[in-house]
PDB file of C-alpha atoms in Angstrom:
ATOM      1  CA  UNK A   1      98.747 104.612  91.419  1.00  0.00           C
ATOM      2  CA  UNK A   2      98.143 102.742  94.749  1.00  0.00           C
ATOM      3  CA  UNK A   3      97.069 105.299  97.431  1.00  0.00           C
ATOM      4  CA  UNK A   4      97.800 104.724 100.960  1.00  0.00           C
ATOM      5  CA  UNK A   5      94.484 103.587 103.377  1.00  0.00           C
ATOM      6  CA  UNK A   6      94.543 104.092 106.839  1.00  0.00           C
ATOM      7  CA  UNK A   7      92.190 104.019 109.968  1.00  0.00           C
ATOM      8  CA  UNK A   8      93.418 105.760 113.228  1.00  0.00           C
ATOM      9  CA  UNK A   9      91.767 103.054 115.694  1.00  0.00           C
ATOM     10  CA  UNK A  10      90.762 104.920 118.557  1.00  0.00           C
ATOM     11  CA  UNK A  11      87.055 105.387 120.755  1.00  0.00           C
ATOM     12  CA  UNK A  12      84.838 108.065 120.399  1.00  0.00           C
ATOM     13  CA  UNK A  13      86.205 109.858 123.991  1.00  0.00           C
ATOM     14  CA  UNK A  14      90.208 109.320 123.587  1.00  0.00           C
ATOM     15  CA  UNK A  15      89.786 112.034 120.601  1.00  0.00           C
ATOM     16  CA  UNK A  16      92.435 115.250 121.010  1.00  0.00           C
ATOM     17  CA  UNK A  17      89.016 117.435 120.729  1.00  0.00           C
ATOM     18  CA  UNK A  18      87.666 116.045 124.379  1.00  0.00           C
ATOM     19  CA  UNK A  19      91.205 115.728 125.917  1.00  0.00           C
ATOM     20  CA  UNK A  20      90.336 118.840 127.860  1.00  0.00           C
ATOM     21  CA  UNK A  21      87.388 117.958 129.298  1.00  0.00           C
ATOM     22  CA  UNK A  22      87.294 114.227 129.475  1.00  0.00           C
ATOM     23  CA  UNK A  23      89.520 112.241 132.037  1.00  0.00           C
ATOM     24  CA  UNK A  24      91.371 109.335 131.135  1.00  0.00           C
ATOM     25  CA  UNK A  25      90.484 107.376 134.403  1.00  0.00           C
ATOM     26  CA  UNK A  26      86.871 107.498 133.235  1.00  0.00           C
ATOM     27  CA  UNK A  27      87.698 105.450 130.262  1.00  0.00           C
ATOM     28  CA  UNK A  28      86.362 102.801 131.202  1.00  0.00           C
ATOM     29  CA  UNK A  29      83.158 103.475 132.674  1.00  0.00           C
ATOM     30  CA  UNK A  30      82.297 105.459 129.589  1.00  0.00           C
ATOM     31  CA  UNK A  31      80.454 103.828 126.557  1.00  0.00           C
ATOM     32  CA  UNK A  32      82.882 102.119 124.379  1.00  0.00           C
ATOM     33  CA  UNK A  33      81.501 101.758 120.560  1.00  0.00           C
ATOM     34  CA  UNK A  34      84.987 101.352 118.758  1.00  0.00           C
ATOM     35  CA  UNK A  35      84.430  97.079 117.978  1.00  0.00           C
ATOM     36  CA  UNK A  36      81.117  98.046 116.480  1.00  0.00           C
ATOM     37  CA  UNK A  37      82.537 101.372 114.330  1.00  0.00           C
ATOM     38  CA  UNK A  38      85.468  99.085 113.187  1.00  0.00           C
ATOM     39  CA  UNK A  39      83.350  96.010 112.354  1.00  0.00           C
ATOM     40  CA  UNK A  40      81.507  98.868 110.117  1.00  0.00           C
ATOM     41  CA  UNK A  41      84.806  99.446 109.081  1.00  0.00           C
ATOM     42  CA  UNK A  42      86.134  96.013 107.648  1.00  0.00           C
ATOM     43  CA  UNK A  43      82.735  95.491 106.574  1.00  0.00           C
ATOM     44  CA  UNK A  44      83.006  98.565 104.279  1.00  0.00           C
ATOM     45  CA  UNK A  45      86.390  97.223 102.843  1.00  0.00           C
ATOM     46  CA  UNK A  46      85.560  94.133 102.194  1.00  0.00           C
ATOM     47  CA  UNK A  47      82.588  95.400  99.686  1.00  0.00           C
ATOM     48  CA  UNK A  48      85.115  97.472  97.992  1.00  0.00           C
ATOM     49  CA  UNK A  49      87.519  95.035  97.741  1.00  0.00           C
ATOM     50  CA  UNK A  50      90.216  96.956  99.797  1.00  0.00           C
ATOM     51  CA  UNK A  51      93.155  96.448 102.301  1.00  0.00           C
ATOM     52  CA  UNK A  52      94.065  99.007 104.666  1.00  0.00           C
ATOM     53  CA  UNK A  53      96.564 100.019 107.625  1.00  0.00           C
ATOM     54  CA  UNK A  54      94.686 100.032 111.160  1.00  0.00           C
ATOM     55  CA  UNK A  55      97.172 101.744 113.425  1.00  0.00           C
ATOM     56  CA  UNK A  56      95.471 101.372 116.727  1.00  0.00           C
ATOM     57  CA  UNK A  57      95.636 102.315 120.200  1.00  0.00           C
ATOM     58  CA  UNK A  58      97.653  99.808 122.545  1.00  0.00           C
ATOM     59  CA  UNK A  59      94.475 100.735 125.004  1.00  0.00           C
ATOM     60  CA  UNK A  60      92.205  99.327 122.637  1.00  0.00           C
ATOM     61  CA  UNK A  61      93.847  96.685 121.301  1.00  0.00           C
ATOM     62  CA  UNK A  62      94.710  95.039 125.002  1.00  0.00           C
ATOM     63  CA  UNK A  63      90.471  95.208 125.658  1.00  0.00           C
ATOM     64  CA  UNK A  64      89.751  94.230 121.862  1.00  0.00           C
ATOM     65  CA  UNK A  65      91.854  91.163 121.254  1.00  0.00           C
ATOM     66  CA  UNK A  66      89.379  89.594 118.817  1.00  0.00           C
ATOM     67  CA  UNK A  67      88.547  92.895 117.039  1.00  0.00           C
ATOM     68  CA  UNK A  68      92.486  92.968 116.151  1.00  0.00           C
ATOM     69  CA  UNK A  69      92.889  89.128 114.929  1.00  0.00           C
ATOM     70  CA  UNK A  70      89.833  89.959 112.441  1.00  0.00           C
ATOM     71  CA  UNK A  71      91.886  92.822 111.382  1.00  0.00           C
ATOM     72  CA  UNK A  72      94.931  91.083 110.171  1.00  0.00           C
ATOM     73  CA  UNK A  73      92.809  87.863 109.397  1.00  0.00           C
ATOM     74  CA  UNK A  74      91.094  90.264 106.452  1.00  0.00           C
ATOM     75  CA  UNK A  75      94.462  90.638 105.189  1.00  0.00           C
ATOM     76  CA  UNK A  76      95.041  94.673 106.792  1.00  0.00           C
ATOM     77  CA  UNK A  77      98.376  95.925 108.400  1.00  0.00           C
ATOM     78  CA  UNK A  78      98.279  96.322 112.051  1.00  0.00           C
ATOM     79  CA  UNK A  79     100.278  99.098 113.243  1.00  0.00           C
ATOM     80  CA  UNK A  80     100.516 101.105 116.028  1.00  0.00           C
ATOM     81  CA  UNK A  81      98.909 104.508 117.287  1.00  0.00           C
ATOM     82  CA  UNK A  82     100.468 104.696 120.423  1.00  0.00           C
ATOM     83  CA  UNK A  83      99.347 103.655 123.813  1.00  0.00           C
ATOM     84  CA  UNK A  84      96.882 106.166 125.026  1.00  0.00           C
ATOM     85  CA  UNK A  85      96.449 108.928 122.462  1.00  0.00           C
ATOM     86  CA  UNK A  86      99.514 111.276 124.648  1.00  0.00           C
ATOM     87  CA  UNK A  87     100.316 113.457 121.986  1.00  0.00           C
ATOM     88  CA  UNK A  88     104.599 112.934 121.560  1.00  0.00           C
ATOM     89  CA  UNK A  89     105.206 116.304 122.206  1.00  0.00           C
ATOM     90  CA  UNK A  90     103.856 116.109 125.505  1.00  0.00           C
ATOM     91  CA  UNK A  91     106.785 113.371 126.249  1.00  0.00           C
ATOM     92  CA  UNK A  92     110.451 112.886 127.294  1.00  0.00           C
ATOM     93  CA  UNK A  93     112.520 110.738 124.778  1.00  0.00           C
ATOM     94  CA  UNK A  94     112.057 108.328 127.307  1.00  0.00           C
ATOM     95  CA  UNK A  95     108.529 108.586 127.879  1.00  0.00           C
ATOM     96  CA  UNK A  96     107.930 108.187 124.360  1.00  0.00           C
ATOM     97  CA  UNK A  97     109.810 104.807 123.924  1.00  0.00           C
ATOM     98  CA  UNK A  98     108.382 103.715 127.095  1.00  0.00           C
ATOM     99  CA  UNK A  99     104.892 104.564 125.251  1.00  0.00           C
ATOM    100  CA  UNK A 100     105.925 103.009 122.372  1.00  0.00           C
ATOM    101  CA  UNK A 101     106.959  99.797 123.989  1.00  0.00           C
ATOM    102  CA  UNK A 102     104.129  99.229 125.723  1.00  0.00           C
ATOM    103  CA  UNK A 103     101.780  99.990 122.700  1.00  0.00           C
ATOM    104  CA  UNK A 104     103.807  97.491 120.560  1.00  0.00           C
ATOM    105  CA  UNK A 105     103.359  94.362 122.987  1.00  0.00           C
ATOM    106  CA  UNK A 106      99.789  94.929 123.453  1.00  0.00           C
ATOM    107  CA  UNK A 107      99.171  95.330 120.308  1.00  0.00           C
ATOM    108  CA  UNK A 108     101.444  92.287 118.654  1.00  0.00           C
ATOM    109  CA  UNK A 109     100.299  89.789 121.762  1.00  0.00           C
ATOM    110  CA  UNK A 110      96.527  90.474 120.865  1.00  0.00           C
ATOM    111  CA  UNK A 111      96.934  90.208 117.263  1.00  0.00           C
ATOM    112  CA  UNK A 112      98.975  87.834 116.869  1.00  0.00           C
ATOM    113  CA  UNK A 113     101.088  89.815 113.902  1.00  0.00           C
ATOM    114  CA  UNK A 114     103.890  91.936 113.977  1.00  0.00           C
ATOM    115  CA  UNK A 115     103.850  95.739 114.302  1.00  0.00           C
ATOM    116  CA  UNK A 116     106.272  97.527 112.085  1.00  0.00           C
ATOM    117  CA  UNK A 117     104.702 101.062 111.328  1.00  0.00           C
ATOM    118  CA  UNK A 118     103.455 103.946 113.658  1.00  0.00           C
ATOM    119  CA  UNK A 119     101.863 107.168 113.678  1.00  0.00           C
ATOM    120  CA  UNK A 120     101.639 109.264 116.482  1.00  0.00           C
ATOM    121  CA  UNK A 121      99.018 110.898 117.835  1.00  0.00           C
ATOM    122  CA  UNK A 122      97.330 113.922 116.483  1.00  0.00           C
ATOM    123  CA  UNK A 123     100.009 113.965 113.629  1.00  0.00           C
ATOM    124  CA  UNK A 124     102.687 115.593 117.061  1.00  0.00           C
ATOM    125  CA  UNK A 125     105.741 114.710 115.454  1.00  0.00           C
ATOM    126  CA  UNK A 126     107.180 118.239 114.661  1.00  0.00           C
ATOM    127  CA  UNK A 127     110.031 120.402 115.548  1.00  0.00           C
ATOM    128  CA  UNK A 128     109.198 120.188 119.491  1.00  0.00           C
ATOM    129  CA  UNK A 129     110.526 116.383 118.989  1.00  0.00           C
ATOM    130  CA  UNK A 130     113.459 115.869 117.285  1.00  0.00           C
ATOM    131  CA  UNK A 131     114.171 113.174 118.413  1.00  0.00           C
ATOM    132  CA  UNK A 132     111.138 111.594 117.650  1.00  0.00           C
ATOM    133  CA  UNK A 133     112.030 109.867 114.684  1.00  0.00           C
ATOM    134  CA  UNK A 134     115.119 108.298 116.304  1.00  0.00           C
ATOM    135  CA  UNK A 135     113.410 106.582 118.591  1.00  0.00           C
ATOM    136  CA  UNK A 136     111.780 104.927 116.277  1.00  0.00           C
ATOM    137  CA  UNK A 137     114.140 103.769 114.045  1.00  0.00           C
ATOM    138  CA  UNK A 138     116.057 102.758 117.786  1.00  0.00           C
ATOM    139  CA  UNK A 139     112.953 100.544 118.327  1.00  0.00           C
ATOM    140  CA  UNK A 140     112.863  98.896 114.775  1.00  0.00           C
ATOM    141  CA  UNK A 141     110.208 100.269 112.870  1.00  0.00           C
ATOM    142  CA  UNK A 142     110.139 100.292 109.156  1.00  0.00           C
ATOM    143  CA  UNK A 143     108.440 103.527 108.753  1.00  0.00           C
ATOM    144  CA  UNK A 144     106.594 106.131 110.303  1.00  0.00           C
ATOM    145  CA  UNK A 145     103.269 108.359 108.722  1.00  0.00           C
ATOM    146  CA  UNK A 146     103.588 110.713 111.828  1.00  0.00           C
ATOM    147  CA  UNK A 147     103.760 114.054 110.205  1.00  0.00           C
ATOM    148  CA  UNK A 148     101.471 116.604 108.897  1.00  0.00           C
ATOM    149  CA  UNK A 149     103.351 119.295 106.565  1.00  0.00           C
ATOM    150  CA  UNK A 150     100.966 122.372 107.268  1.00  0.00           C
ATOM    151  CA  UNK A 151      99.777 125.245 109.501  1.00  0.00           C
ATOM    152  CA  UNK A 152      96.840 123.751 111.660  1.00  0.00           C
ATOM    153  CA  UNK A 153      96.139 124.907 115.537  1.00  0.00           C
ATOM    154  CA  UNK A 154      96.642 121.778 116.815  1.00  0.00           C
ATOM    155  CA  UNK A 155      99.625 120.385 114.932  1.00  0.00           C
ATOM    156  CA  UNK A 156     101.859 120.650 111.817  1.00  0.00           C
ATOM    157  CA  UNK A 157     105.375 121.131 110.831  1.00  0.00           C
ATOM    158  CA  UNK A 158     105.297 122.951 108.201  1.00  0.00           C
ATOM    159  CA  UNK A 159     108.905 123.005 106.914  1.00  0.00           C
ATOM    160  CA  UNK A 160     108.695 119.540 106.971  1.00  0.00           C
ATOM    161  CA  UNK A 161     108.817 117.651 103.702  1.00  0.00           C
ATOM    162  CA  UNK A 162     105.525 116.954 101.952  1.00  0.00           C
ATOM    163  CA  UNK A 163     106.320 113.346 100.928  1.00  0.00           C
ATOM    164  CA  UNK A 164     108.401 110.692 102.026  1.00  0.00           C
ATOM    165  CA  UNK A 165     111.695 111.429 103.548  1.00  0.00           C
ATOM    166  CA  UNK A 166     114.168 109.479 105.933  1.00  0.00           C
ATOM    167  CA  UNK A 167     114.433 111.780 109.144  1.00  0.00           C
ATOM    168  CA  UNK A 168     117.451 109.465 110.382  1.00  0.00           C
ATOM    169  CA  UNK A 169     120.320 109.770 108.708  1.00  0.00           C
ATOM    170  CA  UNK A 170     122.084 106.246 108.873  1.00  0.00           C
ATOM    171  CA  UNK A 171     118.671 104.430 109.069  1.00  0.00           C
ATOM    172  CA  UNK A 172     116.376 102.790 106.597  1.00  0.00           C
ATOM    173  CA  UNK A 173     113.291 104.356 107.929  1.00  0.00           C
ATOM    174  CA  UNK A 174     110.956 106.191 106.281  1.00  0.00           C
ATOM    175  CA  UNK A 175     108.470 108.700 107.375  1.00  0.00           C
ATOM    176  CA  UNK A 176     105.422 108.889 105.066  1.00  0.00           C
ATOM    177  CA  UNK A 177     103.379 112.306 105.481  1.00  0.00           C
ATOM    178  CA  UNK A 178      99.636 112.388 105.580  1.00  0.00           C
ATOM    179  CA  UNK A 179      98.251 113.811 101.863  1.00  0.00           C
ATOM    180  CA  UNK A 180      98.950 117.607 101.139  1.00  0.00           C
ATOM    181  CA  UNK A 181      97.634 119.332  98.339  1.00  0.00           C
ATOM    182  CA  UNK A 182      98.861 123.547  96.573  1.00  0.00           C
ATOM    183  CA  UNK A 183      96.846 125.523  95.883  1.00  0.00           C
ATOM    184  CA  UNK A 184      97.755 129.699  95.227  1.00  0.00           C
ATOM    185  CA  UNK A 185     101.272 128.892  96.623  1.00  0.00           C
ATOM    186  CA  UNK A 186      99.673 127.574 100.316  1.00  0.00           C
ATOM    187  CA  UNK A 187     100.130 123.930 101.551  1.00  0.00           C
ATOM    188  CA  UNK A 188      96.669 122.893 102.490  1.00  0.00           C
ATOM    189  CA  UNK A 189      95.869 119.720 104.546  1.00  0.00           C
ATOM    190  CA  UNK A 190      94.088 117.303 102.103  1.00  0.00           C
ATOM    191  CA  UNK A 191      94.811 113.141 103.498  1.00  0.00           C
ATOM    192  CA  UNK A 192      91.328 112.604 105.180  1.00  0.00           C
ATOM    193  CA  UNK A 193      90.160 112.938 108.858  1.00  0.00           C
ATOM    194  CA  UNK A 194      87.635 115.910 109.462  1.00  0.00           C
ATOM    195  CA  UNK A 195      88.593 117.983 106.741  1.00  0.00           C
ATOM    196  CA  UNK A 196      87.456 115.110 104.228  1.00  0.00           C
ATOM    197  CA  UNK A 197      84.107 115.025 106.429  1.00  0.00           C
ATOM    198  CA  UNK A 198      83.450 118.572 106.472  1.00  0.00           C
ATOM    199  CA  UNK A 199      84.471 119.798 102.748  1.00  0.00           C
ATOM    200  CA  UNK A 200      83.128 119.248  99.894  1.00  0.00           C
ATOM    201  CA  UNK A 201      84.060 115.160  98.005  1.00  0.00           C
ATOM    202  CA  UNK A 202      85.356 117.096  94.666  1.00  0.00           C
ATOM    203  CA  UNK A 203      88.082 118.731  97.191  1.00  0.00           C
ATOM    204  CA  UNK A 204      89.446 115.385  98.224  1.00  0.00           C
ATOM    205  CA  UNK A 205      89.181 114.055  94.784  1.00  0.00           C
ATOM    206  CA  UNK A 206      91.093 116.965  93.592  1.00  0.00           C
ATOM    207  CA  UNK A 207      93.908 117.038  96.227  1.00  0.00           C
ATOM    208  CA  UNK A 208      94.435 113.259  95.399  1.00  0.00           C
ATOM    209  CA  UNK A 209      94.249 113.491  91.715  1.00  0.00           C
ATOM    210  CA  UNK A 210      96.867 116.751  91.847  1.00  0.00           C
ATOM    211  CA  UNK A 211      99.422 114.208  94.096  1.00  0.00           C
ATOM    212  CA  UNK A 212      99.301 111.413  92.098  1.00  0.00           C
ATOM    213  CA  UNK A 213      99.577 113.168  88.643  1.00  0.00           C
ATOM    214  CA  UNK A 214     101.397 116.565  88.953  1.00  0.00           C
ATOM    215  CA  UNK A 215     104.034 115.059  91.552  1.00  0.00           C
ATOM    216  CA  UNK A 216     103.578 111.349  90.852  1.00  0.00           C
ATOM    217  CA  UNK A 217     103.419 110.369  94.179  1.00  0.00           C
ATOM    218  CA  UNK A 218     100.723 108.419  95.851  1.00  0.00           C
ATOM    219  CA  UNK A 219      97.742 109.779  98.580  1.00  0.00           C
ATOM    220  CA  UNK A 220      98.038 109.251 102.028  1.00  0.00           C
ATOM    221  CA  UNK A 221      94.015 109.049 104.088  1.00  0.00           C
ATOM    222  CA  UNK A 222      93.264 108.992 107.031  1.00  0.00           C
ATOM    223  CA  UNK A 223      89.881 108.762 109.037  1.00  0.00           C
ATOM    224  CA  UNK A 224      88.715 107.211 112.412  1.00  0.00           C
ATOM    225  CA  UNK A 225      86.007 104.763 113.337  1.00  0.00           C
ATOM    226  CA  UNK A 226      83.924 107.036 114.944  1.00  0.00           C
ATOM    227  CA  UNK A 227      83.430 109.266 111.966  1.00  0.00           C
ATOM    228  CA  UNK A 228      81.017 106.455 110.564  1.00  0.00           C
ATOM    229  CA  UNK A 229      79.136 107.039 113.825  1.00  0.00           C
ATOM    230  CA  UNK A 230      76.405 109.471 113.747  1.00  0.00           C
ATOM    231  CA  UNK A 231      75.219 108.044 117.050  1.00  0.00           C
ATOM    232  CA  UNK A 232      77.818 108.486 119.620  1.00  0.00           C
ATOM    233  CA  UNK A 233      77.287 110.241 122.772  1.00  0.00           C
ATOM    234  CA  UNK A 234      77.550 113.945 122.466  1.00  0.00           C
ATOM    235  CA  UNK A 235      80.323 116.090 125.358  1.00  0.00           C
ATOM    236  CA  UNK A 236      77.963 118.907 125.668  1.00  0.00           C
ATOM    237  CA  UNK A 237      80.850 120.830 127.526  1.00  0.00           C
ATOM    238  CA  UNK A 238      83.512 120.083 125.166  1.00  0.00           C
ATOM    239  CA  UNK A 239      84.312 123.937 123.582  1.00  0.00           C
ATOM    240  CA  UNK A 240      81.845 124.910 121.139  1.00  0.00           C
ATOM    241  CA  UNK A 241      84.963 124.254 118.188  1.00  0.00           C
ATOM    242  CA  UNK A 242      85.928 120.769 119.190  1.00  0.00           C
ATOM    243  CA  UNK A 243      81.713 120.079 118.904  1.00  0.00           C
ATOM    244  CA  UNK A 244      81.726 121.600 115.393  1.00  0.00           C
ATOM    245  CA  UNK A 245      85.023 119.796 114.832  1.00  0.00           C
ATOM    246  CA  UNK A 246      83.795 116.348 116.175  1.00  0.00           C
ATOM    247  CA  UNK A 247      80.244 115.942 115.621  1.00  0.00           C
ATOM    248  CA  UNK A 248      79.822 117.820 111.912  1.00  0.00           C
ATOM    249  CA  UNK A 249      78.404 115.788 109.191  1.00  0.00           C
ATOM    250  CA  UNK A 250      79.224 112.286 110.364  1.00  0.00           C
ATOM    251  CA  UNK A 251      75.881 110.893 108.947  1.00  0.00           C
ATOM    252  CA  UNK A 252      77.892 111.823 105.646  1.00  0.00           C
ATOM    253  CA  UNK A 253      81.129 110.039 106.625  1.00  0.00           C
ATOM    254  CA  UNK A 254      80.722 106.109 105.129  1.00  0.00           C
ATOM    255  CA  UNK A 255      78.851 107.399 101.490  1.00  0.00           C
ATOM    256  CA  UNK A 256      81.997 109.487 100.894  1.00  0.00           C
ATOM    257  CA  UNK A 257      84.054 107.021 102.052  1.00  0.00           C
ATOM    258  CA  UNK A 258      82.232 104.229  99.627  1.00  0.00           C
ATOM    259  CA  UNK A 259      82.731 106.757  97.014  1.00  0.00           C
ATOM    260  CA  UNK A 260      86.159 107.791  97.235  1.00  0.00           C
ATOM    261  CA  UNK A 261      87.107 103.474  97.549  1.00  0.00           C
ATOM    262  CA  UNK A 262      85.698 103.445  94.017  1.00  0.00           C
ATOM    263  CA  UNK A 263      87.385 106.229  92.797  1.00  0.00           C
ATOM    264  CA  UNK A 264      91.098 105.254  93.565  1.00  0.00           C
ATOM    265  CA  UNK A 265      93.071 102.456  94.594  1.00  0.00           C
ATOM    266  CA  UNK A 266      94.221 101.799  97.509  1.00  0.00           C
ATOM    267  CA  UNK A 267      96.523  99.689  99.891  1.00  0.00           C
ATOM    268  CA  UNK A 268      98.152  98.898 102.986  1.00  0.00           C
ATOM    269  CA  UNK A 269     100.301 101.361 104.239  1.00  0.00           C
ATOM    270  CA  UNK A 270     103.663  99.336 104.757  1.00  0.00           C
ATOM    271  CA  UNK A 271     102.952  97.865 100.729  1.00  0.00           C
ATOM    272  CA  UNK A 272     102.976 101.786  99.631  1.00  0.00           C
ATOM    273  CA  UNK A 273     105.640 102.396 101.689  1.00  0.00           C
ATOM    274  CA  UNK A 274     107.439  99.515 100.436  1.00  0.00           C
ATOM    275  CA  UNK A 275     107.685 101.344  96.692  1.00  0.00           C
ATOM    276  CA  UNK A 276     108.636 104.757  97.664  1.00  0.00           C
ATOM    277  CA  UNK A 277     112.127 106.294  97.273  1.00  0.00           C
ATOM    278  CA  UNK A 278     112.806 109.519  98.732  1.00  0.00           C
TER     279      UNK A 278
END
């Protein structure tokens, strides 16, 4: 079974957790450590002898035009993340293909490679948008991997399918949900991200094992660059949560990681994608 492998490419201070407290026109004065986190990145790929999605902030990739050509020169998908990190419930219909189009050229003129698959920020594709998916399929992507099927305080749709489905009728594309496992009759959030960080590996391991035996399907993961950072600058008046969110166990991050790339097999997102029926 070929798993799906994906990084959300995105700096240390454009995370949801610091959106409160950090302001976007001090981007740029602020230490920027996602070209080293995703050289760590590729570099921990190519050991294991995997290929991987990279959906990535049209921000970053319009500043990082050589981090993104040694992306899809390794052989990964480029995809997009988005412009900013605006969450798309925050957005008009318009807003959001506005954000999309601008993401997409930034992102295809600095790497040099087409961009065919998206996932929004934060996983805020839900039932505040629907017309979300639409607008994607308006603007010619192949898929989407934009929803999270569970109960979180941040984001989730819950009644949303836990595997792929086509939200347009009419339309080709697919929308690919990050990994859910069941456990005592309760969806539980199992694709990667902070709750791979923070639980125990045999969790993960589980969750993937129970989604590509009992239902046949394969994994979706997630995680970001700067969870391989144990480094970065601290927000000492980000709320206590985000902190414990954010900052908890990344010296942990890249040996799980290394582990869980032996363990499985994995694969670009748009190649999974591209053997999945609903």
């Amino acid at each position: 079974m070929r798993n799906a492998l994906s990084v959300d490419v995105e700096d240390w201070f454009q995370v949801g957790a610091f959106e409160t407290v950090i302001d976007k026109g001090d981007w740029p004065r602020l230490e920027s450590r996602v070209c080293r986190n995703t050289d760590a990145v590729l570099d921990l790929f190519a050991r294991a002898g995997v290929k991987a999605t990279f959906f990535t902030l049209g921000w970053v990739a319009e500043r990082a035009p050589e981090q993104m050509r040694r992306i899809v020169a390794e052989g990964h998908e480029i995809a997009s993340h988005g412009w900013d990190h605006d969450r798309v419930f925050t957005m008009t219909a318009e807003q959001f293909r506005a954000d999309l189009r601008r993401a997409k050229a930034a992102i295809e003129n600095a790497a040099g490679a087409p961009v065919t698959g998206y996932r929004a920020p934060s996983f805020s594709i839900d039932k505040r948008t629907p017309w979300a998916h639409a607008v994607l399929a308006e603007e010619g992507y192949v898929y989407s991997s934009s929803v999270a099927p569970v109960k979180h305080d941040h984001y989730g749709w819950p009644e949303s399918p836990r595997f792929v489905w086509k939200p347009v009728e009419g339309s080709a594309m697919i929308e690919l949900p990050v990994t859910t496992a069941r456990l005592g009759g309760r969806t539980l959030a199992a694709g990667g991200g902070g709750f791979f960080r923070l639980l125990p590996y045999r969790f993960s391991s589980w969750a993937i094992r129970q989604v590509n035996g009992e239902a046949g399907r394969p994994a979706v993961f997630y995680f970001h660059p700067w969870e391989i950072d144990p480094g970065q600058p601290r927000v000492d008046n980000a709320p206590l949560k985000s902190r414990l969110r954010h900052y908890s166990r990344l010296s942990a991050m890249e040996g799980k990681l290394e582990r869980l790339l032996k363990d499985f097999t994995w694969d670009r997102v748009d190649r999974v994608v591209a053997g999945q029926r609903p």
